[in-house]
Coordinates of N, CA, C and O in Angstrom, one line a residue:
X216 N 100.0 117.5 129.9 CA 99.3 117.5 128.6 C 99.1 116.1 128.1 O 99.8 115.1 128.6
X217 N 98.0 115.8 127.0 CA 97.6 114.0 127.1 C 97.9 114.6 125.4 O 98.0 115.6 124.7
X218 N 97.9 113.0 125.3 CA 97.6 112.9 123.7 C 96.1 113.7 122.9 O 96.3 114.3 121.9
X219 N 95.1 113.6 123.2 CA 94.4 114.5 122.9 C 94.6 116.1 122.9 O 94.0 117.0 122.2
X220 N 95.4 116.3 123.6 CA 95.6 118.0 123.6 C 96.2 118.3 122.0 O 95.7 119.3 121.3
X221 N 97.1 117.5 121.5 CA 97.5 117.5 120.4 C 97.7 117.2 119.3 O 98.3 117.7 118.4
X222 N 97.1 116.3 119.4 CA 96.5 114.7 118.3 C 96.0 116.0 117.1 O 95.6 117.2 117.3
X223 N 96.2 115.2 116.1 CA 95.6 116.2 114.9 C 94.6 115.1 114.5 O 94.8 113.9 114.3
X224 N 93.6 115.8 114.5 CA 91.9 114.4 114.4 C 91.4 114.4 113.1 O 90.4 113.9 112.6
X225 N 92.1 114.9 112.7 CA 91.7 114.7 110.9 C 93.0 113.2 110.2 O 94.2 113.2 109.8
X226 N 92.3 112.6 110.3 CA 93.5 111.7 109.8 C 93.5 111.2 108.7 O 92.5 111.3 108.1
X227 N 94.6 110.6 108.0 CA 93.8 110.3 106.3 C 94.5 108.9 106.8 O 95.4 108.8 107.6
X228 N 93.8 107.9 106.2 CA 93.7 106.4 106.8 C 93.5 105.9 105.0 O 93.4 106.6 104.0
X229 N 93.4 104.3 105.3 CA 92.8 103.6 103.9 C 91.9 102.7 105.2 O 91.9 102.7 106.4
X230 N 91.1 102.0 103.9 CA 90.5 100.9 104.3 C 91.1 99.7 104.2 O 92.0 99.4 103.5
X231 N 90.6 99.0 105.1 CA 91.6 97.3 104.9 C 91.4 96.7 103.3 O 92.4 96.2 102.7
X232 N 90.4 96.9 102.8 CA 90.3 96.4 101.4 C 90.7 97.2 100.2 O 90.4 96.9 99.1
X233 N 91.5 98.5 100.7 CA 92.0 99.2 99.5 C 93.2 98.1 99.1 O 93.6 97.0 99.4
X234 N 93.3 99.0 98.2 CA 94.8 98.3 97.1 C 96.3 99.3 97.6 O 96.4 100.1 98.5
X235 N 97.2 98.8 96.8 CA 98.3 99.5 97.2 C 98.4 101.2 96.3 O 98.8 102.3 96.7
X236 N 97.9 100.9 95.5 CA 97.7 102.3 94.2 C 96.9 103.2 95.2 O 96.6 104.4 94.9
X237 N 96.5 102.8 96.2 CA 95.7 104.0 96.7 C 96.0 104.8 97.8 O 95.7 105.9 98.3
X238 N 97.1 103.4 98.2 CA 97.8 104.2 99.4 C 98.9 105.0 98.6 O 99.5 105.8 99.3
X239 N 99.3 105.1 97.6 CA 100.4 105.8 96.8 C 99.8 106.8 96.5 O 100.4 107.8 96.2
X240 N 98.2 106.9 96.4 CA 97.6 108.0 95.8 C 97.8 108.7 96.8 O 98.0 109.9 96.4
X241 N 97.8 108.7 97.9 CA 97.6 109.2 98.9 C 98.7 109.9 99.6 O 98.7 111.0 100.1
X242 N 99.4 109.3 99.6 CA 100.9 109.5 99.6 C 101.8 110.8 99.0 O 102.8 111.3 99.5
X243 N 101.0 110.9 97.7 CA 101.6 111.9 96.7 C 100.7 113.2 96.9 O 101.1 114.4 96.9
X244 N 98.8 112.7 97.1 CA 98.2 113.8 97.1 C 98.4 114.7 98.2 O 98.1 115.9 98.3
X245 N 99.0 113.3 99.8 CA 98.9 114.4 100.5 C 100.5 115.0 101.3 O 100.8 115.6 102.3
X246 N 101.0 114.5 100.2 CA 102.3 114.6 100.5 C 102.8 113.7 102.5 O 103.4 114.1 103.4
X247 N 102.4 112.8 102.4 CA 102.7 111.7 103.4 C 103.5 110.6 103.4 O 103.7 110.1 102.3
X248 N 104.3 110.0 104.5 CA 104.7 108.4 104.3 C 103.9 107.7 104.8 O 104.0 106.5 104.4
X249 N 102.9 108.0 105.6 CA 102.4 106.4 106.4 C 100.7 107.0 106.4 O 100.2 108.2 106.4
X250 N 99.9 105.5 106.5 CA 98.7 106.0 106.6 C 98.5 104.4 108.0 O 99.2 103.4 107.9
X251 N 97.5 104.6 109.1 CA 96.6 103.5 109.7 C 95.9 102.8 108.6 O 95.8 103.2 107.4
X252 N 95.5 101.8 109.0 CA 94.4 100.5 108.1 C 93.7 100.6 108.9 O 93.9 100.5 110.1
X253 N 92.5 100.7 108.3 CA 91.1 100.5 109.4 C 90.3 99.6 108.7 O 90.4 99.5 107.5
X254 N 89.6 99.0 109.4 CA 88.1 98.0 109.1 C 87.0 99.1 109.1 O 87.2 100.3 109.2
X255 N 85.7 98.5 108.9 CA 84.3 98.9 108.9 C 84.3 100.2 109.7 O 84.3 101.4 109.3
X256 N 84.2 99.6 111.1 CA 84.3 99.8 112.5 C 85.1 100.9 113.1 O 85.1 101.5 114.2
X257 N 86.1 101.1 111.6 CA 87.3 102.3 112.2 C 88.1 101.9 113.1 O 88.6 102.8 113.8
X258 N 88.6 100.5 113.3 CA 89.5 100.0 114.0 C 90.6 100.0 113.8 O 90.4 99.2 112.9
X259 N 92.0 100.2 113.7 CA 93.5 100.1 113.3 C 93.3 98.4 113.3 O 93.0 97.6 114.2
X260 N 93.5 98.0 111.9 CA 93.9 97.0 111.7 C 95.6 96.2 111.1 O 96.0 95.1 110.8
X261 N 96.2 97.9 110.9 CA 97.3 97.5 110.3 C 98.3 99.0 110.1 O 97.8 99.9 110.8
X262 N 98.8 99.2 109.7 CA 99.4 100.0 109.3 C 100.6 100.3 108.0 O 101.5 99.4 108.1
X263 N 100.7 100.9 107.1 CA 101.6 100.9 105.7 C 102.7 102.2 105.5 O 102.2 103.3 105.6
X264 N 103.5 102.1 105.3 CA 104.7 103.1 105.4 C 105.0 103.2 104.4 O 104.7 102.3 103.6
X265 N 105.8 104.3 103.7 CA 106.5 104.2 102.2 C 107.5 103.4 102.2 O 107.9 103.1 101.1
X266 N 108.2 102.9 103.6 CA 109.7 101.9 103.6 C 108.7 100.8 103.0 O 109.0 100.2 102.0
X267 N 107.5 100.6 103.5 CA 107.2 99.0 103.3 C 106.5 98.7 101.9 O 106.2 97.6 101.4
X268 N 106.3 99.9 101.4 CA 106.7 99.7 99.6 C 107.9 99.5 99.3 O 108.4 98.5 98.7
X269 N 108.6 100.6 99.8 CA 110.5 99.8 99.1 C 110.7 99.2 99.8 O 111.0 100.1 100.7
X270 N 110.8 98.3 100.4 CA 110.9 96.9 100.7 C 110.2 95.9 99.7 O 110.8 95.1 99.1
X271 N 109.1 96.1 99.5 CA 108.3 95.0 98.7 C 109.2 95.4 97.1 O 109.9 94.6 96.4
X272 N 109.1 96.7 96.8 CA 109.7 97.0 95.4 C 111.1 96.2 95.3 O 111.4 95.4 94.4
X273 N 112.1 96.6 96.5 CA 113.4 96.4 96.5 C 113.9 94.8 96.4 O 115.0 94.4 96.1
X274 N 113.1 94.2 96.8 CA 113.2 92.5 97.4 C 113.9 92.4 95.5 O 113.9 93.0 94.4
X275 N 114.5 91.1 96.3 CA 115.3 90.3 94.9 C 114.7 88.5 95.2 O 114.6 87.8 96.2
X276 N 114.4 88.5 93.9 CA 113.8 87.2 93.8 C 114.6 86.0 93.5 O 115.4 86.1 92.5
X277 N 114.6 85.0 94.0 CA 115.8 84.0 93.6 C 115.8 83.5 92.1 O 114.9 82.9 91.6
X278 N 117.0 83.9 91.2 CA 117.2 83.4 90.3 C 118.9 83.0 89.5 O 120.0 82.9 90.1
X279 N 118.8 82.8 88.7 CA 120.1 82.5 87.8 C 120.3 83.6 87.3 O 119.3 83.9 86.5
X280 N 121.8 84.9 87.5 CA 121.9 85.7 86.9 C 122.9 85.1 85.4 O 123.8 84.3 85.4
X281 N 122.5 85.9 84.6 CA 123.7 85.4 83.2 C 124.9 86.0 83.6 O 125.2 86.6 84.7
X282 N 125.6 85.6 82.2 CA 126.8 85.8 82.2 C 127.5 87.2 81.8 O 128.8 87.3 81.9
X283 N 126.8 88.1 81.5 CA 127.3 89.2 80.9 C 126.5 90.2 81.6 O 125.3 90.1 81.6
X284 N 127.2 91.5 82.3 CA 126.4 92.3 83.2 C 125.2 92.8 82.5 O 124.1 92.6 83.2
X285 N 125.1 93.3 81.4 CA 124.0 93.9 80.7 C 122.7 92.9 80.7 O 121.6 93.3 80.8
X286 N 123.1 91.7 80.6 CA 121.7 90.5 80.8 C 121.4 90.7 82.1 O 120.3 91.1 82.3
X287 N 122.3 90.4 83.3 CA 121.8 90.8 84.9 C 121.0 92.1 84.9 O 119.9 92.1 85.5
X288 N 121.4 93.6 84.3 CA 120.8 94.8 84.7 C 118.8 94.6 83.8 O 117.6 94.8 84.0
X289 N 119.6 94.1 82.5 CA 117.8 93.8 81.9 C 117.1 93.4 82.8 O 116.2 94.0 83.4
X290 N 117.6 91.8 83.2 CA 116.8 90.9 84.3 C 116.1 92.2 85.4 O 114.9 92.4 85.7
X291 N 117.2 92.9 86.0 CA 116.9 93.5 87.1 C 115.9 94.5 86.9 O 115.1 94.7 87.8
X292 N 115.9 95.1 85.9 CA 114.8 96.1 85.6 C 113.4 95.6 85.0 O 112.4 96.2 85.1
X293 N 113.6 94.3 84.1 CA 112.4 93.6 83.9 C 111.7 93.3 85.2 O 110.5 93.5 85.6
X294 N 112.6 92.8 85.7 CA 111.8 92.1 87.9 C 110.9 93.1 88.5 O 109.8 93.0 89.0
X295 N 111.9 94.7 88.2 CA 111.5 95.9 89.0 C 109.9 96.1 88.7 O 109.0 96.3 89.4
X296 N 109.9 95.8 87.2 CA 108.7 96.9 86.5 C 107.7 95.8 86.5 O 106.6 96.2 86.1
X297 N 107.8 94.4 86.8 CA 107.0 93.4 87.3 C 106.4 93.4 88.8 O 105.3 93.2 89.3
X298 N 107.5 93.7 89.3 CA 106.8 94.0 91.0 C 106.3 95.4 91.0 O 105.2 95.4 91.6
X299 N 106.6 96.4 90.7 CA 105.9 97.5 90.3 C 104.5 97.7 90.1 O 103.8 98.4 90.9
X300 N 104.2 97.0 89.1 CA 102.8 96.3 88.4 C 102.4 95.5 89.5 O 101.5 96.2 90.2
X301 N 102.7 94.3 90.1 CA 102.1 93.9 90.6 C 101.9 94.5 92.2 O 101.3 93.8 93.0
X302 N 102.7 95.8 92.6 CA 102.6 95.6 94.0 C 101.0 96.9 94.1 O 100.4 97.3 95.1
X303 N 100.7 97.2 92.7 CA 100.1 98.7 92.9 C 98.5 97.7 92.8 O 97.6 98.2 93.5
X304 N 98.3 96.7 92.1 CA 96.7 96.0 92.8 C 96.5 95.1 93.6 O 95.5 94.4 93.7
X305 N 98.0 95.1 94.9 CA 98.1 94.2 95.9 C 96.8 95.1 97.0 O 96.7 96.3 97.2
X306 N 96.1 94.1 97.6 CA 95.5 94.5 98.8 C 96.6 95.4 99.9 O 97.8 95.1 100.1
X307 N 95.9 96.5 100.5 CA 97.0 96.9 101.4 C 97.9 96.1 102.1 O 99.1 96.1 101.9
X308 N 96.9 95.2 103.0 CA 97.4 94.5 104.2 C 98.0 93.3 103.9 O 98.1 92.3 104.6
X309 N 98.5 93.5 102.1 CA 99.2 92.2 101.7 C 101.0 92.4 102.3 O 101.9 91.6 102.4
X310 N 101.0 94.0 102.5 CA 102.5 94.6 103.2 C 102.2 95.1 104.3 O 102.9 94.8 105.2
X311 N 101.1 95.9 104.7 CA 101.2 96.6 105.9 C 101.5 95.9 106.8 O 101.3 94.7 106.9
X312 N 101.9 96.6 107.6 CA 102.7 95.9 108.9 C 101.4 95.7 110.0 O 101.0 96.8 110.4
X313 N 100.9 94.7 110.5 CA 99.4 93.8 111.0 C 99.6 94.4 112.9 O 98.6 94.6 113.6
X314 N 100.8 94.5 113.1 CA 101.4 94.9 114.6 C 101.5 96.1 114.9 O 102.7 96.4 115.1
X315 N 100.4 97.4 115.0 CA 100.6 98.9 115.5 C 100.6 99.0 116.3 O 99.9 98.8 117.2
X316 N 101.8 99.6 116.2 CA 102.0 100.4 117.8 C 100.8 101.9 118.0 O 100.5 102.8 117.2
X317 N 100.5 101.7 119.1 CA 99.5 103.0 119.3 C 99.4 103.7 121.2 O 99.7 103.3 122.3
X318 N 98.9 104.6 120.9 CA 98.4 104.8 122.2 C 96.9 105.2 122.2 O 96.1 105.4 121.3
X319 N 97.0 105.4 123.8 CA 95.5 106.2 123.9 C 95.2 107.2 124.2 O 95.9 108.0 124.8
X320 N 94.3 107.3 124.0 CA 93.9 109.4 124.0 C 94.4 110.6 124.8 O 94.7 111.8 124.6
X321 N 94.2 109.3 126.0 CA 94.7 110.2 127.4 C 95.6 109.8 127.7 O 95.5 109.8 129.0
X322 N 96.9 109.2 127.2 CA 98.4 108.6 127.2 C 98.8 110.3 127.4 O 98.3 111.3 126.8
X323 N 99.8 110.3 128.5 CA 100.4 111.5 128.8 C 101.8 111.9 127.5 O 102.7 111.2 127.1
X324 N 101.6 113.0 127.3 CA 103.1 113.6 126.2 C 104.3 112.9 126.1 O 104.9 112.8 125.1
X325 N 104.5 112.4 127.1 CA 106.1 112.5 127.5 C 106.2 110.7 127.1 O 107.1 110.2 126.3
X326 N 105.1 109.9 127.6 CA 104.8 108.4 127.3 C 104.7 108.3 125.5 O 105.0 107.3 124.8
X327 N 104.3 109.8 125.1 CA 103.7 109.5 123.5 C 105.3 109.4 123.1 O 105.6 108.5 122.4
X328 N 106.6 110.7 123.6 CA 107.6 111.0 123.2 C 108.6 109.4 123.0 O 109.2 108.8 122.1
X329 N 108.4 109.0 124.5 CA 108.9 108.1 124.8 C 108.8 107.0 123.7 O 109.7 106.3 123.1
X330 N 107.5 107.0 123.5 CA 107.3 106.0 122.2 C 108.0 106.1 121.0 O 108.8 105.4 120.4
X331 N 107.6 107.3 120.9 CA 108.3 107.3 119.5 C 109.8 107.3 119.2 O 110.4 107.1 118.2
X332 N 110.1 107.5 120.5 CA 111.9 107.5 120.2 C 112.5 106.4 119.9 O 113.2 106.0 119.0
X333 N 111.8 105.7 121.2 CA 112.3 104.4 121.6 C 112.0 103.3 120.3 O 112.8 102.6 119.6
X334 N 110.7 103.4 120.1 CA 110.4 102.2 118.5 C 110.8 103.3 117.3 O 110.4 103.0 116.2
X335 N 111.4 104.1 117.4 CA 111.9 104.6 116.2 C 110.9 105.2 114.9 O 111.3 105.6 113.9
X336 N 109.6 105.0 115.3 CA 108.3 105.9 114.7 C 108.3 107.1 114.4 O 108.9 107.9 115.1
X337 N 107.7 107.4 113.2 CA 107.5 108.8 112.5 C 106.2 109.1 113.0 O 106.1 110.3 112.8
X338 N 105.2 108.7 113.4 CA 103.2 108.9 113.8 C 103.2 107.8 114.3 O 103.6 106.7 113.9
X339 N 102.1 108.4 115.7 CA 101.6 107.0 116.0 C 100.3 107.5 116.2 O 100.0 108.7 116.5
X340 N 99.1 106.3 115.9 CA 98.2 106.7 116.0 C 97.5 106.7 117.5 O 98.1 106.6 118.5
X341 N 96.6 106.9 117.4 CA 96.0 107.4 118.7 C 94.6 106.6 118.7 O 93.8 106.5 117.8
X342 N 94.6 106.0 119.9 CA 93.0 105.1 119.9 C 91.9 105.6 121.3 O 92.3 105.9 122.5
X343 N 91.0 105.6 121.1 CA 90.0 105.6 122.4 C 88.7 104.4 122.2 O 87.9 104.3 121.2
X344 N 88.8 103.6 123.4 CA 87.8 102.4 123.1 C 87.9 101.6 121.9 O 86.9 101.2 121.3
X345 N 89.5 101.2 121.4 CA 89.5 100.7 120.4 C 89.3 101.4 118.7 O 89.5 100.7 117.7
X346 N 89.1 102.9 118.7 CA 89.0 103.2 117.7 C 89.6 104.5 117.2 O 89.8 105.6 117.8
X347 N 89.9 104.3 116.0 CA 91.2 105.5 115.7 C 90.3 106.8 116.2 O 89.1 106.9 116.0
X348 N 91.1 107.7 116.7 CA 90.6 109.1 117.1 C 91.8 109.7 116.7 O 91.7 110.6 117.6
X349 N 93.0 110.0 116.1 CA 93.9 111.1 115.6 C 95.0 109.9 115.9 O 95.0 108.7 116.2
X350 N 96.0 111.2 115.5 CA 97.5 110.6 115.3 C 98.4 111.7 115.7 O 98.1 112.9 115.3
X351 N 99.5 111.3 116.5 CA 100.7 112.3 116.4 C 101.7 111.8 115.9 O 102.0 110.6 115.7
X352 N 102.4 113.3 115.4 CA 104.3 112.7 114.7 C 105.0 113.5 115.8 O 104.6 114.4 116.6
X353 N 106.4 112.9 115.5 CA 107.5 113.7 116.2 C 107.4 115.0 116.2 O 107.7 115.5 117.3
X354 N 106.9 115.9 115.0 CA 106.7 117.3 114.7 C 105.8 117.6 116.2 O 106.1 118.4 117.0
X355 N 104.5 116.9 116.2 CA 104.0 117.6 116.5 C 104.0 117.6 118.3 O 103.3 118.3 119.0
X356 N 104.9 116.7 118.8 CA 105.3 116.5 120.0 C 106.2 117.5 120.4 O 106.4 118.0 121.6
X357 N 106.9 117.7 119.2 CA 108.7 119.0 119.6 C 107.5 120.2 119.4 O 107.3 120.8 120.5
X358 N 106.8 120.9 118.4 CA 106.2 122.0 118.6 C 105.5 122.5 119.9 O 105.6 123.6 120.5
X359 N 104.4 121.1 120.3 CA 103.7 121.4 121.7 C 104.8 121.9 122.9 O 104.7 122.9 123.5
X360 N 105.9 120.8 122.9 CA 106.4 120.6 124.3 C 107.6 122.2 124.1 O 108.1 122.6 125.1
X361 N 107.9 122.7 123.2 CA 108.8 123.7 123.1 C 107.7 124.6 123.1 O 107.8 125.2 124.1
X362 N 106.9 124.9 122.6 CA 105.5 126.0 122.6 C 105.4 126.6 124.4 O 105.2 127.7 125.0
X363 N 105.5 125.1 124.8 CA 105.0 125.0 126.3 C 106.3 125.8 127.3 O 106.0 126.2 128.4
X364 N 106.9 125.9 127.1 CA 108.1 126.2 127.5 C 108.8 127.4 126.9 O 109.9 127.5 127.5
X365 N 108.6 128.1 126.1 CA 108.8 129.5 125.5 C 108.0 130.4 125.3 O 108.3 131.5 124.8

């Protein structure tokens, strides 16, 4: 069985020049963590996760905390709702991760499985000639390969 046998080809992707507000839209409307980044061209240029919002949300910025815990938790929740604000009109690919792992169409199952265990991936996308054609997750590799075998 190849990656095309099971690839789900409907993908929801952003564009390289979306914002971060859109990958969140996206996120919620389609109930997802990760979307590919594509160019013009439909190329994987990146890729964005929900960790790599909390990450960006989570980060601590170097400062002088005061003296009294209640001024530290202000500080901290003031910082939050600043990075907040600013992480939702960041360009995607100001976080997305620039280095995707992928395969190709006709990458055999077990290479797709392999991947994903080993780099610890939830979806990987799927390429032919350089350009996105679907994506699998873990789901959809344990349904085929157990389907196949019961």
């Amino acid at each position: 069985m190849k990656a095309h046998d099971i690839m789900n080809r409907h993908v929801y992707k952003v564009k390289e020049n979306d914002t971060v507000r859109s990958v969140i839209e996206r996120f919620m409307d389609h109930r997802i963590s990760g979307l590919p980044v594509i160019n013009d061209r439909n190329e994987i240029v990146g890729y964005i996760s929900d960790g790599d919002i909390m990450r960006y949300i989570g980060r601590k910025s170097d400062r002088v905390i005061g003296n009294f815990y209640y001024i530290a938790v202000m500080r901290d929740q003031e910082e939050m709702d600043v990075r907040v604000k600013q992480i939702l009109n960041l360009n995607v690919l100001a976080i997305a991760k620039r280095k995707v792992i992928t395969a190709q169409w006709d990458e055999d199952i077990d290479q797709i499985a392999a991947i994903l265990g080993k780099r610890q991936i939830k979806k990987l996308p799927i390429e032919r000639d350089g350009v996105l054609v679907g994506i699998i997750s873990r789901g959809d590799v344990i349904r085929h390969v157990f389907r196949s075998v019961t």
